[in-house]
Short mmCIF file of C-alpha atoms in Angstrom, two decimals:
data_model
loop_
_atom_site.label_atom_id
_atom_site.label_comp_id
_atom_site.label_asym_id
_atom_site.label_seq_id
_atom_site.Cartn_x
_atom_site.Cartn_y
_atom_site.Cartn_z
CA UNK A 156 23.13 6.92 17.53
CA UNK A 157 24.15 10.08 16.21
CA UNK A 158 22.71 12.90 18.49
CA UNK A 159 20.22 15.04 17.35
CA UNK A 160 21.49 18.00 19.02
CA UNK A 161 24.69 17.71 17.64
CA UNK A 162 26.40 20.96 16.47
CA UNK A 163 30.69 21.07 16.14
CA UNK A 164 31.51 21.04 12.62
CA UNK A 165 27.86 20.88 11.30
CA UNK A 166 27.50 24.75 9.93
CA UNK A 167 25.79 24.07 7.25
CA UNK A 168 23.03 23.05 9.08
CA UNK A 169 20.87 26.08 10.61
CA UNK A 170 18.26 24.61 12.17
CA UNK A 171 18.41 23.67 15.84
CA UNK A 172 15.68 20.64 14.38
CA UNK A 173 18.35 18.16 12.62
CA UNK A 174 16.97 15.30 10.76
CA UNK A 175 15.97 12.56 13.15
CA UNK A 176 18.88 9.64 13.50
CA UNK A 177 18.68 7.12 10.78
CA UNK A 178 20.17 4.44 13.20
CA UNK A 179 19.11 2.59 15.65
CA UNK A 180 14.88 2.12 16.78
CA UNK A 181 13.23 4.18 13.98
CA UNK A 182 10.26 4.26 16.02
CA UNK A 183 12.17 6.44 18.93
CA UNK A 184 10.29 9.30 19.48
CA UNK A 185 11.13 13.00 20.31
CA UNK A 186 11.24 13.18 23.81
CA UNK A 187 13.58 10.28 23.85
CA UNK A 188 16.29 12.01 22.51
CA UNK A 189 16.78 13.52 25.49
CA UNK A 190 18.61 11.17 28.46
CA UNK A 191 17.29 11.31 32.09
CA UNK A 192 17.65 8.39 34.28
CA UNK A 193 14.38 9.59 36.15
CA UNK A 194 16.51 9.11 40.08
CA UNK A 195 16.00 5.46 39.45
CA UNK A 196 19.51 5.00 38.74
CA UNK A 197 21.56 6.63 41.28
CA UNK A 198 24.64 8.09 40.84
CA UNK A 199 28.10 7.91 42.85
CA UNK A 200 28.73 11.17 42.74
CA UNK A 201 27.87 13.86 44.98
CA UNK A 202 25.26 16.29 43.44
CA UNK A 203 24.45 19.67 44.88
CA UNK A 204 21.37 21.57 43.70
CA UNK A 205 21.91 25.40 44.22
CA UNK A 206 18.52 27.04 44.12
CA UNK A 207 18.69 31.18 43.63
CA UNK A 208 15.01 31.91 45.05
CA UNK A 209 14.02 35.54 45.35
CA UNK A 210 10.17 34.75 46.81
CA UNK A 211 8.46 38.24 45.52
CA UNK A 212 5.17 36.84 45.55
CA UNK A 213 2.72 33.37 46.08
CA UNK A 214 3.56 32.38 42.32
CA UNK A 215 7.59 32.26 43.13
CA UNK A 216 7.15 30.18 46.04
CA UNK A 217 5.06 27.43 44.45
CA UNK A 218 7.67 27.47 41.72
CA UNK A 219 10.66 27.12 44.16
CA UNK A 220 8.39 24.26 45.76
CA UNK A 221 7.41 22.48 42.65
CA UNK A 222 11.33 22.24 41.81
CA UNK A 223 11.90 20.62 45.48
CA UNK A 224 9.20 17.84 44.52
CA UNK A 225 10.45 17.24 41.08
CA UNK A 226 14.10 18.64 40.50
CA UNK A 227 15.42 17.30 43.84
CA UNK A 228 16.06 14.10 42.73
CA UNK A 229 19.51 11.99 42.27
CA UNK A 230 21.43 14.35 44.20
CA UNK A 231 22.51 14.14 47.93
CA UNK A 232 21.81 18.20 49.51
CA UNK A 233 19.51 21.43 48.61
CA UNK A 234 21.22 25.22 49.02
CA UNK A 235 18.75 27.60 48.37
CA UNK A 236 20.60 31.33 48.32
CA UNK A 237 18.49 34.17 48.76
CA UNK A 238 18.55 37.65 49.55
CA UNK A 239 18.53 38.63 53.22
CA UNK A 240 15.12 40.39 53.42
CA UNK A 241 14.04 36.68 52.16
CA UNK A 242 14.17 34.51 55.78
CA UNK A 243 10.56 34.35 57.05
CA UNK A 244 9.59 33.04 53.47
CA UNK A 245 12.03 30.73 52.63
CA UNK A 246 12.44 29.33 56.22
CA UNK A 247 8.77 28.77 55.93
CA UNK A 248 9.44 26.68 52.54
CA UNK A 249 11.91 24.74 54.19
CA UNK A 250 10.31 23.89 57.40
CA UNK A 251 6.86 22.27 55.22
CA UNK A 252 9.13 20.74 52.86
CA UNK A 253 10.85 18.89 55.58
CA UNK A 254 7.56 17.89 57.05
CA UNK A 255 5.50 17.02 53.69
CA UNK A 256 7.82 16.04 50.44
CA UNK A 257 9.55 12.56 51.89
CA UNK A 258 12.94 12.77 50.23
CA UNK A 259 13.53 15.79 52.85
CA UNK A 260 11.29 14.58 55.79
CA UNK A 261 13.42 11.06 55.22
CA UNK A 262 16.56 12.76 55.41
CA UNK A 263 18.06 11.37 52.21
CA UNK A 264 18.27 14.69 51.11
CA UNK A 265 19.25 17.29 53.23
CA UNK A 266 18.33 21.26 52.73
CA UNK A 267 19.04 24.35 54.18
CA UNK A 268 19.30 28.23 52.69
CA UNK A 269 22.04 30.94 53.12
CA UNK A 270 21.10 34.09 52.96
CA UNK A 271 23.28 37.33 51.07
CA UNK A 272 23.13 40.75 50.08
CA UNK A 273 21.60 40.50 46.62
CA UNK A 274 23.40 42.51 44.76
CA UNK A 275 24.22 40.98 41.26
CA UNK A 276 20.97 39.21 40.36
CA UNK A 277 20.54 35.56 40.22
CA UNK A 278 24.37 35.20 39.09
CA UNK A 279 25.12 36.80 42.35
CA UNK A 280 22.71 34.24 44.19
CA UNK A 281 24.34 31.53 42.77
CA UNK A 282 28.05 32.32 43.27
CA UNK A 283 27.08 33.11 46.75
CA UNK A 284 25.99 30.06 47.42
CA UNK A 285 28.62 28.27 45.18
CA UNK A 286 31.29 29.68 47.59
CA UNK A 287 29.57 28.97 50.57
CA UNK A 288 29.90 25.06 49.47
CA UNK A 289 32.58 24.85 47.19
CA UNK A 290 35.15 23.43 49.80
CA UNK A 291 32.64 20.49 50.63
CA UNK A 292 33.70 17.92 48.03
CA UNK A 293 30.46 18.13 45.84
CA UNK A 294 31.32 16.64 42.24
CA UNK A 295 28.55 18.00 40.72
CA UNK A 296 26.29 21.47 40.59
CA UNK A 297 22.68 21.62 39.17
CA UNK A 298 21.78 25.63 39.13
CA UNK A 299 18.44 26.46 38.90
CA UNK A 300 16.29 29.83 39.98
CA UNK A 301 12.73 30.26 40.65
CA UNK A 302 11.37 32.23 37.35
CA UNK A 303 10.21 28.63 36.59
CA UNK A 304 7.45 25.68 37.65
CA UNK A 305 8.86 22.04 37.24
CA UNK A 306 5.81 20.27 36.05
CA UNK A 307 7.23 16.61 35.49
CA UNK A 308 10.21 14.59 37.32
CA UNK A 309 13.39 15.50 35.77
CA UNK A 310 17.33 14.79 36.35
CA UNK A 311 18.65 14.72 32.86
CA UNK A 312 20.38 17.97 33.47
CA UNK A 313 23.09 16.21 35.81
CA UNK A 314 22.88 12.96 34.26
CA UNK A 315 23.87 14.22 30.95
CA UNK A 316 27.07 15.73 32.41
CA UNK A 317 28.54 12.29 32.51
CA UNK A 318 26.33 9.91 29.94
CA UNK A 319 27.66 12.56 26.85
CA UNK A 320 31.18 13.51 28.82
CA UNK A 321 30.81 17.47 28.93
CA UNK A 322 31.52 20.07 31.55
CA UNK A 323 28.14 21.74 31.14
CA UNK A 324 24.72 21.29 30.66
CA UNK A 325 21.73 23.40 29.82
CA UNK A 326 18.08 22.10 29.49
CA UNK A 327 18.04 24.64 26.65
CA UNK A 328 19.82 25.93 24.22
CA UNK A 329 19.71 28.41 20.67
CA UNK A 330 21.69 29.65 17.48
CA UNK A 331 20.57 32.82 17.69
CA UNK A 332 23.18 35.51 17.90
CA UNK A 333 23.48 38.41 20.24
CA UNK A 334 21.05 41.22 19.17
CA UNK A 335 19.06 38.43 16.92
CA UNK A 336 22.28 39.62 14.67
CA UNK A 337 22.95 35.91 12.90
CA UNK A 338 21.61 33.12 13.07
CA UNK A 339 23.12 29.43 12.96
CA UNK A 340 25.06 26.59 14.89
CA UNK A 341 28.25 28.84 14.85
CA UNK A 342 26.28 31.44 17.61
CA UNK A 343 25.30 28.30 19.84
CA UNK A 344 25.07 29.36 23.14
CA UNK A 345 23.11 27.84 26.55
CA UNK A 346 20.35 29.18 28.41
CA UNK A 347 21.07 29.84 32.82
CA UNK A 348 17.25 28.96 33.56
CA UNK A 349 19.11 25.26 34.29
CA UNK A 350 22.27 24.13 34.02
CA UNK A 351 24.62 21.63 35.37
CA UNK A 352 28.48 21.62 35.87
CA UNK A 353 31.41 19.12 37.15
CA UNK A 354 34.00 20.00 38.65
CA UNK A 355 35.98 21.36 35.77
CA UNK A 356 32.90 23.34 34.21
CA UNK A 357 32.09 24.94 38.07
CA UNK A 358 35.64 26.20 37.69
CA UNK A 359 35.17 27.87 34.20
CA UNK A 360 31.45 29.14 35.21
CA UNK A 361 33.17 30.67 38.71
CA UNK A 362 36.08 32.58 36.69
CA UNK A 363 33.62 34.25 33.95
CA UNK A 364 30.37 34.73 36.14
CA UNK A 365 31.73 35.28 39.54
CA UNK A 366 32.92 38.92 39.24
CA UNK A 367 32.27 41.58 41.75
CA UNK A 368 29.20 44.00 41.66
CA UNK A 369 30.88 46.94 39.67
CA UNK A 370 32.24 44.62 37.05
CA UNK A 371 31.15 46.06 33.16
CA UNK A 372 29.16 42.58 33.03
CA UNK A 373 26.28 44.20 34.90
CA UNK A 374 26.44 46.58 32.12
CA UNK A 375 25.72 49.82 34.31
CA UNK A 376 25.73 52.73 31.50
CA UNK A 377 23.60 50.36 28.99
CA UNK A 378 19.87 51.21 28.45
CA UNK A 379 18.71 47.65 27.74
CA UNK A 380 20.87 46.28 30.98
CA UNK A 381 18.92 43.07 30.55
CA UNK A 382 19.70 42.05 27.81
CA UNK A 383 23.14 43.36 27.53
CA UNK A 384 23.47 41.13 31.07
CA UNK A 385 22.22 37.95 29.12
CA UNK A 386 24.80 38.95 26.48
CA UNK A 387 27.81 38.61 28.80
CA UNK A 388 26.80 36.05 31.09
CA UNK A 389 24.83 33.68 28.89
CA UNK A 390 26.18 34.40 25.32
CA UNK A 391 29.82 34.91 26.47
CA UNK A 392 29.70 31.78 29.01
CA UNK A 393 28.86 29.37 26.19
CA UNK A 394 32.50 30.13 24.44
CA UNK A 395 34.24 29.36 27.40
CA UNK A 396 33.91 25.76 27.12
CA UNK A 397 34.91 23.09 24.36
CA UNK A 398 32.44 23.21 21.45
CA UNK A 399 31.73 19.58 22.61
CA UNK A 400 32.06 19.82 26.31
CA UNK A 401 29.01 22.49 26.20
CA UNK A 402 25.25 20.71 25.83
CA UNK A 403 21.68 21.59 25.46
CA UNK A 404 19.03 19.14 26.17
CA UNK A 405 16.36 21.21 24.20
CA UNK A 406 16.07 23.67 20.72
CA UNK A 407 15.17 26.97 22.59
CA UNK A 408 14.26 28.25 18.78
CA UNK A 409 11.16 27.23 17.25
CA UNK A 410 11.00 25.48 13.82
CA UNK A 411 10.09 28.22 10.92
CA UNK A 412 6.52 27.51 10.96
CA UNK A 413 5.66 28.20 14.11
CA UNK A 414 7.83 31.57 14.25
CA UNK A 415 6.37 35.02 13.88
CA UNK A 416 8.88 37.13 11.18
CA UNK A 417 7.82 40.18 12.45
CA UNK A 418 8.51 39.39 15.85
CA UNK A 419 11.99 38.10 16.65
CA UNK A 420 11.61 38.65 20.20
CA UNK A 421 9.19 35.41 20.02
CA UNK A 422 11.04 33.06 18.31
CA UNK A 423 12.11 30.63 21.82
CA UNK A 424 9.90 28.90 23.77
CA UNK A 425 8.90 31.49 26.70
CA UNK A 426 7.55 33.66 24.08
CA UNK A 427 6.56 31.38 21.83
CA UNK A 428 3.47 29.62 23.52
CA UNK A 429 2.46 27.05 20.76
CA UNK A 430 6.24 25.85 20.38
CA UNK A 431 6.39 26.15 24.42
CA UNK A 432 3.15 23.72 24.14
CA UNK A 433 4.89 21.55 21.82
CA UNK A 434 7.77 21.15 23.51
CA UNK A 435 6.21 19.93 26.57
CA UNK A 436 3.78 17.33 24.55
CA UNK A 437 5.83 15.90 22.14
CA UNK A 438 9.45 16.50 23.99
CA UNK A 439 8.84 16.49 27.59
CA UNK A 440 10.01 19.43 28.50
CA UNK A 441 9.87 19.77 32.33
CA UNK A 442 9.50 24.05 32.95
CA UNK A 443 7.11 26.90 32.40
CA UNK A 444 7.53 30.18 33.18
CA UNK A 445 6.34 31.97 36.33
CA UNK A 446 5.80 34.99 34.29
CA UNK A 447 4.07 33.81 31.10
CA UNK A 448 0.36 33.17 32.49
CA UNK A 449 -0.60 31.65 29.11
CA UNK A 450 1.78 28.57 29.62
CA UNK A 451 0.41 28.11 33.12
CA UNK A 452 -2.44 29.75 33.60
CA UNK A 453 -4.17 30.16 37.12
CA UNK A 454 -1.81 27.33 39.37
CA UNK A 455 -4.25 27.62 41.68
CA UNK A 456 -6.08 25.26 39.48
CA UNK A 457 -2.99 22.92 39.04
CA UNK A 458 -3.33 21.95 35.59
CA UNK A 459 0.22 20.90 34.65
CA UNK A 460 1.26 21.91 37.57
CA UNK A 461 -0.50 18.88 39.43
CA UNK A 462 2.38 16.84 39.29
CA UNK A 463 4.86 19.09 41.31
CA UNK A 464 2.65 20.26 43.95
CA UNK A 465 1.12 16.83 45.26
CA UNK A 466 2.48 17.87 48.19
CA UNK A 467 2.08 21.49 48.77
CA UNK A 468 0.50 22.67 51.87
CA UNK A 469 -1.85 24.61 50.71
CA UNK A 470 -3.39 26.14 53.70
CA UNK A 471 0.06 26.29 55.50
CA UNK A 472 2.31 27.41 53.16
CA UNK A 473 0.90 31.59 52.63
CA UNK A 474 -0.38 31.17 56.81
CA UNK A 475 0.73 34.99 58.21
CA UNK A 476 3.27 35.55 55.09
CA UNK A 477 3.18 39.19 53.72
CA UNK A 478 4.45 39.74 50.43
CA UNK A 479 3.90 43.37 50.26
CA UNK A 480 7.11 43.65 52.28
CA UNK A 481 9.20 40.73 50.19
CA UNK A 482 11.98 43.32 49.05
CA UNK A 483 14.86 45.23 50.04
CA UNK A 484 14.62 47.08 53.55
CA UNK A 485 15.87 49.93 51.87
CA UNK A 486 12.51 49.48 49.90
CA UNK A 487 9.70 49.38 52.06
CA UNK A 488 7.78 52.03 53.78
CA UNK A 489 8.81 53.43 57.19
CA UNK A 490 5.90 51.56 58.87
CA UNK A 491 6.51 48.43 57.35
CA UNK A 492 10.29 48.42 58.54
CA UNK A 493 11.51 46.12 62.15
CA UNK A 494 11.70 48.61 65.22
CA UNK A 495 14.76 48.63 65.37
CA UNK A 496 15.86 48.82 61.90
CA UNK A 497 14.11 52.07 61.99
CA UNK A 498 16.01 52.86 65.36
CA UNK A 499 19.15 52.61 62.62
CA UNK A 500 18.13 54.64 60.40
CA UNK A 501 17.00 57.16 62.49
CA UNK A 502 20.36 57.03 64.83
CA UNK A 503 22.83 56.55 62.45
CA UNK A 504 21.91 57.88 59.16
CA UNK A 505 19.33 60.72 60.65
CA UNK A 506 16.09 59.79 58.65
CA UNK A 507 12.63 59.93 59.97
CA UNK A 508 9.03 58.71 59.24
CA UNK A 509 8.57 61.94 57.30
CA UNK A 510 11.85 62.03 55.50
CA UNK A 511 11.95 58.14 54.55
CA UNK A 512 8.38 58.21 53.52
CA UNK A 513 9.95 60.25 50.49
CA UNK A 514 11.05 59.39 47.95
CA UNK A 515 15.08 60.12 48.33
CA UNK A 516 18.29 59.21 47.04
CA UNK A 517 20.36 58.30 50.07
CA UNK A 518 23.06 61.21 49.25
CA UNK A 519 20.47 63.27 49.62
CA UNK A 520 20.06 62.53 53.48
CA UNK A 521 23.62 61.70 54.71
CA UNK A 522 24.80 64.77 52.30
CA UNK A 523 27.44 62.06 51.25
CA UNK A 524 27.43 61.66 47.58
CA UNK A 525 30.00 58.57 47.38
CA UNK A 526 30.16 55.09 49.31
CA UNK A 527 34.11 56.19 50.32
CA UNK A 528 32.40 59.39 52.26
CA UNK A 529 30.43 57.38 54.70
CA UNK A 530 31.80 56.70 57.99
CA UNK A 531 31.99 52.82 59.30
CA UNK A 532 28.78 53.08 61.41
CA UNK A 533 27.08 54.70 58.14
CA UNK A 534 28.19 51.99 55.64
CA UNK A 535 27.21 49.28 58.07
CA UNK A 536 23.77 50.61 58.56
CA UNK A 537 23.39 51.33 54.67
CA UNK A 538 24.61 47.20 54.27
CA UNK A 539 21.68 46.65 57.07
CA UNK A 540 19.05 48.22 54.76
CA UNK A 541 20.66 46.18 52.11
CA UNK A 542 21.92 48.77 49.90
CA UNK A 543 25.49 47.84 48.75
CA UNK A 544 28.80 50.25 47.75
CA UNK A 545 27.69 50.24 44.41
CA UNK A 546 24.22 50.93 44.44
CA UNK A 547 24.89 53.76 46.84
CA UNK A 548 27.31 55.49 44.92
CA UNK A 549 24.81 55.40 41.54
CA UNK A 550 21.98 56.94 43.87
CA UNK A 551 20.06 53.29 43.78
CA UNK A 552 19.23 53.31 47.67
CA UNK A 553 15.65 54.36 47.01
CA UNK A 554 13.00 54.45 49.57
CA UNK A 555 9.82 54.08 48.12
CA UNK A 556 7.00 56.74 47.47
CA UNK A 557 4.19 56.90 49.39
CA UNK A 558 1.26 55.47 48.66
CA UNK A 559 -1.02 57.87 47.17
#
């Protein structure tokens, strides 16, 4: 058949919707344009599925479970990276999944989490952890991070890496420009929700995205960082590859009628909530957002989410967990810091209750203004708080204000 997603050399098409395939079962319907082998086909090659989990709040951790029931599947070991502060809630995560979801609690897959200094957002996460394994002989990468729910059994995102030969897959894709600036199959570019690489693609991913903390890609002097980020390590990663060793499993535009003209910033899918609602009916597509409460609603009440949290311990999984402390040490209040973490702070870099419990810069205490200033005891008790080189020297080790 001739693929309905396909885009090198068509430019005179500029919808992401091409006409369905003329060939082949007429009756094939949309969501099986999309290949997934659904784990029942196993593959020979050794799959890793790097998970960048950052577990803010009750909604994140559901999603990071519902992608171990449904996501986890095909593949031979589970690396979730997150950020230091992270340990009590993802070792909690780990330690039910093992007990409850049976591909863990089997062994036939095997899990564990690293944890770094998070520093360059989920990009960072992920080439933490991509380092941490790269030397193990894994064939194939699935990255994924928890902004998402899985709400159906999925593996077409590493199974399309070898059924249509490419380097990289996306389960999403658009033709919309940078800046909404053009539009059409000539701006094609993949979305980092979740993607999949071989061996060859991890190597092109790990020489764009895998740059160090004060690299211009973290776009430090731009006022819409976000999306200038997206820009560079979205946008720009796309062009890296082959125009046909790239792939999308799923139009991330909507058709014209269901866009709003006046709104570009809706026209994909986590915006968009009646072409988000189509693409799950009629396509199958496995994610919603954390983040967009009118695609999920209340997952308390399951709803689509039934099928990815069968096996979520309810009562166990939130047991003791505190999620008003689920940041950066160099974040929280003075009373909500370890003992001796405030013994640190209080040794080395001369704070107290009174004087964290304001809201400072960290210059303004150590009367160092730059990173290169500090002494060795002081930078290893500012990388203890978890505030790197870089966020030190742009005044970003904040403690936080009082409450009121």
């Amino acid at each position: 058949d001739v693929s309905v997603f396909a885009r090198c050399g068509e430019t005179n098409n500029k919808s992401p919707w091409l006409e369905r395939s003329t060939h082949g079962d007429p009756n094939k319907s949309l969501r099986d344009y999309v290949y997934e082998s659904t784990g029942q086909t196993t593959s020979a090659k050794k799959r890793v599925l790097i998970i960048a989990a950052v577990p803010r709040d009750q909604s994140h951790i559901v999603a990071l479970w519902s992608e171990l029931e449904c996501f986890a599947v095909g593949i031979q070991h589970v690396l979730i990276a997150s950020p230091s502060w992270a340990v009590q809630y993802i070792d909690r995560v780990i330690a039910l999944a093992k007990k409850h979801i049976p591909s863990f609690s089997s062994g036939d897959i095997t899990i564990e989490a690293k944890f770094f200094l998070n520093n360059r957002y989920d990009v960072g996460l992920w080439c933490d952890g991509i380092e941490s394994v790269v030397d193990s002989g894994y064939e194939e990468y699935g990255l994924i991070n928890d902004s998402v729910f899985a709400l159906r059994k999925f593996t077409g995102i590493l199974d399309n890496l070898e059924h249509k030969n490419v380097h990289m897959t996306s389960l999403s894709y658009s033709y919309t420009a940078k800046w909404y600036a053009s539009y059409g199959p000539e701006e094609y570019w993949v979305e980092s929700i979740y993607r999949g690489f071989d061996q060859e693609g991890m190597g092109i991913f790990r020489e764009h995205s895998c740059v160090s903390e004060d690299h211009p890609f973290f776009c430090p002097t731009e006022q819409d960082y976000k999306a200038c980020i997206i820009n560079n390590f979205e946008h720009d990663l796309s062009t890296k590859y082959p125009c046909d060793k790239v792939l999308g499993l799923y139009p991330s535009d909507a058709p014209e009628a269901l866009r709003f003209k006046q709104e570009v910033w809706r026209t994909t899918w986590i915006k968009n909530m009646r072409y988000w609602r189509m693409l799950v009916e009629y396509m199958g597509f496995p994610i919603a957002k954390v983040n967009e409460p009118e695609q999920i609603g209340d997952w308390e009440y399951e709803g689509l989410l039934k099928n990815c949290t069968q096996k979520l311990p309810r009562n166990e999984i939130f047991e003791g967990l505190d999620f008003s402390v689920a940041m950066p040490l160099h974040q929280r209040r003075w009373e909500r810091l370890p003992r001796k973490i405030q013994q640190i702070a209080e040794d080395i870099l001369g704070f107290n209750k009174a004087k964290w419990n304001r809201r400072h810069t960290a210059d303004r205490i150590t009367n160092k203004s730059s990173w290169k200033e500090l002494t060795i005891a002081e930078r290893n008790a500012w990388l203890t708080l978890e505030c790197s080189p870089v966020k030190f020297d742009r005044r970003e080790c904040h403690v936080l204000r009082p409450d009121e």
